[in-house]
Amino acid sequence: MKIVAGSSSPMLAKNIARLMNMELADVSIKRFPDGECYVKFNEKIEHAVVVQNTYPDENLVELFIIQDALKRMNAKVDIVIPYYGYGRQDKVFEEGEAISAEKMAKLIEMDANHVILINPHKEHILKFFDIEAEICDGVPAIAEYFKEKVDAVIAPDKGALHMAEKASSIIGCDYDHFEKTRISGSEVRMEVKNMDVEGKRILILDDIISTGGTMAKAVELLKKRGASKIYAACVHGLFIGNADERIIQAGCDGLVATDTIESSYSMVSVAEEVVKLLKS
Ligand code: R5P
């Protein structure tokens, strides 16, 4: 078995290979001057574990081309998708829309035998795959990182409450979530549901940080309520535009993401959790 490092997650692929005591596949991945992707395996592969994001679109196309090259060698293909792009459009919210999360699954499964998704936006995305599909959870690794650093974990909304609950059980601390109340068409008020955060070291934990708006708002509020330290963490750090600056300027004492999307905030690796699934 060989680990195939797509362009999106070379460090994660390298760490997975190291922990599995395996080699990275010898593959050339290039871009033509017009941006189109070219893939060539320089060795015969019988079984591959491909590590590649489906975000942004160019990585998705690269994944398809890697898969095609592998299938032409009759290789068995496992795919680890660190960040499952298009996962947020997981149902028809309004008539006329696509279910992008399902469409991507249908395309990916055409040339794959097994897929591992790390914290997809919703668990039911797994059901869109007709091949073996599993979820890998990045929360334990984040929780380990924050052990003894925080007194409570708070989710920015109810959707992330299960993550806060899990992290708090590993850290051994309290958890809660923010409640959102719509004041007007454009104004939404956020408030911590039950917890008094004054003097406490708080970790705000979400699955995705995109524009940073949600996290910045949560940090601001905790600051107002007198939290002594405020950390912001996510599994998938997209950090669109100046998202990181927004969060830090709001008063965040530390910003942490995993290596599903590699950035200078990738202080935590999901590699061990991925390897546990690959070995099981
Ligand atoms: C929403 O459902 C997600 O869990 C995140 O809260 C959201 O994607 C964060 O987006 P942003 O960083 O743009 O506020």
Coordinates of C-alpha atoms and ligand atoms in Angstrom, one line a residue:
M1 CA 0.0 0.0 0.0
K2 CA 1.2 3.5 -0.8
I3 CA 0.1 6.9 0.4
V4 CA -0.7 9.4 -2.4
A5 CA -0.2 13.0 -1.4
G6 CA -2.4 15.3 -3.3
S7 CA -1.4 18.9 -3.5
S8 CA -3.8 20.1 -0.8
S9 CA -2.5 18.2 2.2
P10 CA 1.2 17.2 1.7
M11 CA 2.1 17.4 5.4
L12 CA -0.9 15.4 6.5
A13 CA -0.2 12.7 3.9
K14 CA 3.5 12.6 5.0
N15 CA 2.4 12.2 8.7
I16 CA 0.0 9.4 7.8
A17 CA 2.7 7.6 5.8
R18 CA 5.2 8.0 8.7
L19 CA 2.7 6.6 11.3
M20 CA 1.8 3.7 9.0
N21 CA 5.4 3.0 8.2
M22 CA 4.6 3.4 4.5
E23 CA 6.1 5.3 1.6
L24 CA 4.6 8.1 -0.4
A25 CA 3.8 7.1 -3.9
D26 CA 6.0 8.4 -6.7
V27 CA 3.6 10.6 -8.5
S28 CA 4.1 13.8 -10.6
I29 CA 1.3 16.3 -10.2
K30 CA 1.7 19.4 -12.4
R31 CA -0.3 22.3 -13.7
F32 CA -0.3 23.4 -17.3
P33 CA 0.1 27.1 -18.0
D34 CA -3.7 27.4 -18.3
G35 CA -4.1 25.9 -14.8
E36 CA -5.3 22.4 -15.9
C37 CA -4.0 19.5 -13.9
Y38 CA -1.7 16.7 -15.1
V39 CA -1.1 13.5 -13.1
K40 CA 1.4 10.7 -13.8
F41 CA 2.3 7.8 -11.5
N42 CA 5.9 6.9 -11.9
E43 CA 5.4 3.4 -10.4
K44 CA 2.8 0.7 -10.5
I45 CA 0.4 1.0 -7.6
E46 CA -1.8 -1.9 -6.3
H47 CA -3.4 -0.2 -3.4
A48 CA -3.4 3.5 -2.7
V49 CA -4.6 5.8 0.1
V50 CA -5.1 9.1 -1.5
V51 CA -5.1 12.2 0.8
Q52 CA -6.7 15.1 -0.9
N53 CA -9.3 17.8 -0.2
T54 CA -12.3 18.5 -2.3
Y55 CA -11.8 22.2 -1.8
P56 CA -11.3 24.5 -3.6
D57 CA -12.4 23.3 -7.0
E58 CA -8.9 22.8 -8.4
N59 CA -8.2 20.2 -5.7
L60 CA -11.4 18.4 -6.4
V61 CA -10.5 18.1 -10.1
E62 CA -7.0 17.0 -9.1
L63 CA -8.6 14.3 -7.0
F64 CA -10.7 13.0 -9.9
I65 CA -7.6 12.8 -12.1
I66 CA -5.5 11.0 -9.5
Q67 CA -8.4 8.5 -9.1
D68 CA -8.6 8.0 -12.8
A69 CA -4.9 7.3 -13.1
L70 CA -5.1 4.8 -10.2
K71 CA -8.1 3.0 -11.6
R72 CA -6.4 2.6 -15.0
M73 CA -3.7 0.6 -13.1
N74 CA -6.5 -1.4 -11.4
A75 CA -5.5 -0.2 -8.0
K76 CA -7.6 -0.4 -5.0
V77 CA -8.4 3.1 -3.9
D78 CA -9.0 4.4 -0.4
I79 CA -9.6 8.1 -0.2
V80 CA -9.0 10.3 2.9
I81 CA -10.8 13.7 2.4
P82 CA -9.5 16.0 5.1
Y83 CA -11.9 18.7 4.3
Y84 CA -15.0 17.7 2.4
G85 CA -15.8 20.8 0.4
Y86 CA -19.4 21.3 -0.8
G87 CA -20.5 19.7 2.5
R88 CA -22.6 22.6 3.6
Q89 CA -25.1 22.3 0.8
D90 CA -26.3 19.0 2.2
K91 CA -30.0 19.3 1.3
V92 CA -32.3 21.4 -0.7
F93 CA -32.9 24.4 1.4
E94 CA -34.9 26.3 -1.3
E95 CA -36.5 24.9 -4.4
G96 CA -34.3 24.9 -7.4
E97 CA -31.1 24.2 -5.5
A98 CA -28.7 21.2 -6.0
I99 CA -27.5 18.9 -3.2
S100 CA -23.8 19.6 -3.8
A101 CA -22.6 17.3 -1.0
E102 CA -24.4 14.3 -2.7
K103 CA -23.3 15.2 -6.2
M104 CA -19.6 15.2 -5.1
A105 CA -20.1 11.9 -3.3
K106 CA -21.5 10.3 -6.5
L107 CA -18.5 11.6 -8.6
I108 CA -15.9 10.5 -6.0
E109 CA -17.3 7.0 -5.5
M110 CA -17.0 6.2 -9.3
D111 CA -13.3 5.5 -8.9
A112 CA -12.9 4.6 -5.2
N113 CA -13.4 1.6 -2.9
H114 CA -13.5 3.4 0.5
V115 CA -13.7 6.9 1.7
I116 CA -12.8 8.6 5.0
L117 CA -14.2 12.1 5.7
I118 CA -12.9 14.1 8.6
N119 CA -15.7 15.9 10.4
P120 CA -18.0 16.5 7.4
H121 CA -20.4 19.4 8.1
K122 CA -23.2 16.9 8.8
E123 CA -22.9 13.2 9.5
H124 CA -25.7 12.2 7.1
I125 CA -23.3 13.1 4.2
L126 CA -21.9 9.6 4.6
K127 CA -25.2 8.2 3.3
F128 CA -24.6 9.9 0.0
F129 CA -21.8 7.4 -0.7
D130 CA -22.7 3.9 -2.0
I131 CA -19.2 2.7 -1.2
E132 CA -17.8 2.1 2.3
A133 CA -17.7 5.5 4.0
E134 CA -16.5 6.5 7.5
I135 CA -16.1 9.6 9.6
C136 CA -12.8 10.4 11.3
D137 CA -13.2 12.8 14.3
G138 CA -10.6 15.6 14.7
V139 CA -12.1 16.8 18.0
P140 CA -10.1 14.4 20.3
A141 CA -6.8 15.8 18.9
I142 CA -8.0 19.3 19.5
A143 CA -9.1 18.5 23.0
E144 CA -5.8 16.9 23.9
Y145 CA -4.0 20.1 22.8
F146 CA -6.2 22.2 25.2
K147 CA -5.9 19.8 28.2
E148 CA -5.2 21.9 31.3
K149 CA -5.4 25.1 29.3
V150 CA -9.1 25.8 29.6
D151 CA -12.0 25.6 32.1
A152 CA -14.8 25.2 29.6
V153 CA -15.6 24.6 26.0
I154 CA -18.4 26.5 24.3
A155 CA -19.9 25.9 20.9
P156 CA -20.7 28.9 18.8
D157 CA -24.1 27.4 18.0
K158 CA -26.3 24.4 18.8
G159 CA -25.0 22.6 15.7
A160 CA -21.5 22.4 17.2
L161 CA -22.7 21.4 20.7
H162 CA -21.8 17.7 20.2
M163 CA -18.2 18.8 19.5
A164 CA -18.0 20.9 22.6
E165 CA -19.5 18.1 24.7
K166 CA -17.0 15.6 23.4
A167 CA -14.0 17.9 23.8
S168 CA -15.1 18.8 27.4
S169 CA -15.3 15.1 28.3
I170 CA -11.7 14.6 27.1
I171 CA -10.4 17.8 28.8
G172 CA -12.5 17.1 31.9
C173 CA -14.3 20.5 32.0
D174 CA -17.7 22.1 31.5
Y175 CA -19.4 22.8 28.2
D176 CA -22.1 25.0 26.8
H177 CA -23.2 26.7 23.6
F178 CA -24.2 30.1 22.3
E179 CA -27.9 30.8 21.6
K180 CA -28.8 33.0 18.7
T181 CA -31.9 35.2 18.9
R182 CA -33.0 37.1 15.8
I183 CA -33.7 40.7 16.8
S184 CA -34.5 41.9 13.3
G185 CA -34.0 41.0 9.6
S186 CA -30.3 41.9 9.8
E187 CA -29.5 41.6 13.5
V188 CA -28.9 38.4 15.4
R189 CA -28.0 38.5 19.1
M190 CA -25.7 35.8 20.5
E191 CA -25.6 34.9 24.2
V192 CA -24.0 32.0 26.2
K193 CA -26.9 29.7 27.1
N194 CA -26.3 28.9 30.8
M195 CA -22.7 29.4 31.8
D196 CA -21.2 32.3 33.8
V197 CA -17.9 32.7 32.0
E198 CA -16.4 35.5 34.2
G199 CA -12.8 34.7 35.1
K200 CA -12.8 31.5 33.1
R201 CA -10.5 30.3 30.4
I202 CA -12.8 29.4 27.5
L203 CA -12.3 27.4 24.3
I204 CA -14.8 28.2 21.5
L205 CA -14.9 25.2 19.2
D206 CA -16.5 24.9 15.8
D207 CA -16.2 22.6 12.8
I208 CA -15.3 25.4 10.3
I209 CA -13.9 28.9 10.4
S210 CA -14.7 30.5 7.1
T211 CA -14.9 34.3 7.1
G212 CA -14.4 34.3 10.9
G213 CA -17.6 36.2 11.5
T214 CA -19.2 33.6 13.8
M215 CA -16.0 33.2 15.9
A216 CA -15.2 36.9 16.1
K217 CA -18.7 37.6 17.4
A218 CA -18.4 34.8 20.0
V219 CA -15.0 36.0 21.1
E220 CA -16.2 39.6 21.5
L221 CA -19.1 38.5 23.6
L222 CA -17.0 36.3 25.9
K223 CA -14.6 39.3 26.4
K224 CA -17.6 41.5 27.4
R225 CA -18.8 38.8 29.9
G226 CA -15.3 38.8 31.5
A227 CA -13.7 35.5 30.4
S228 CA -10.0 35.6 31.5
K229 CA -8.6 33.8 28.4
I230 CA -10.4 33.1 25.1
Y231 CA -9.2 30.5 22.6
A232 CA -10.8 29.7 19.2
A233 CA -10.4 26.4 17.6
C234 CA -11.8 24.6 14.6
V235 CA -11.2 21.4 12.7
H236 CA -11.3 23.1 9.3
G237 CA -9.6 26.5 9.1
L238 CA -10.6 28.0 5.7
F239 CA -9.6 31.5 7.0
I240 CA -11.2 33.3 4.0
G241 CA -9.8 36.9 3.6
N242 CA -8.7 38.3 6.9
A243 CA -10.7 35.9 9.0
D244 CA -7.8 35.2 11.3
E245 CA -7.2 38.9 12.0
R246 CA -10.9 39.5 12.7
I247 CA -10.8 36.8 15.4
I248 CA -7.5 37.9 16.9
Q249 CA -8.6 41.6 16.9
A250 CA -11.8 40.6 18.7
G251 CA -9.7 39.5 21.6
C252 CA -8.8 35.9 21.0
D253 CA -5.7 34.7 22.9
G254 CA -4.9 31.8 20.7
L255 CA -6.3 30.5 17.3
V256 CA -5.9 26.8 16.5
A257 CA -6.9 24.6 13.6
T258 CA -6.1 21.1 12.5
D259 CA -4.1 20.1 9.5
T260 CA -7.1 19.2 7.3
I261 CA -6.4 22.5 5.6
E262 CA -2.7 23.3 6.2
S263 CA -2.0 26.8 7.5
S264 CA 0.2 28.5 10.1
Y265 CA -2.7 27.8 12.6
S266 CA -2.5 24.0 12.0
M267 CA -1.2 23.3 15.5
V268 CA -3.0 19.9 15.8
S269 CA -2.8 16.9 13.5
V270 CA -5.6 14.5 12.7
A271 CA -3.1 12.0 11.3
E272 CA -3.2 9.6 14.3
E273 CA -7.0 9.5 14.2
V274 CA -6.9 8.8 10.4
V275 CA -4.4 6.0 10.9
K276 CA -6.6 4.4 13.6
L277 CA -9.3 4.0 11.0
L278 CA -7.0 2.9 8.2
K279 CA -5.6 0.2 10.4
S280 CA -9.0 -1.0 11.7
Ligands
R5P1 C1 -21.8 26.7 10.3 O1 -22.8 26.0 10.2 C2 -20.5 26.3 10.6 O2 -20.5 25.3 11.6 C3 -19.6 27.4 11.0 O3 -20.1 28.0 12.1 C4 -19.5 28.5 9.9 O4 -19.2 27.9 8.6 C5 -18.5 29.5 10.2 O5 -18.5 30.5 9.2 P1 -17.9 31.9 9.3 O6 -16.5 31.7 9.8 O7 -18.0 32.5 8.0 O8 -18.7 32.7 10.3

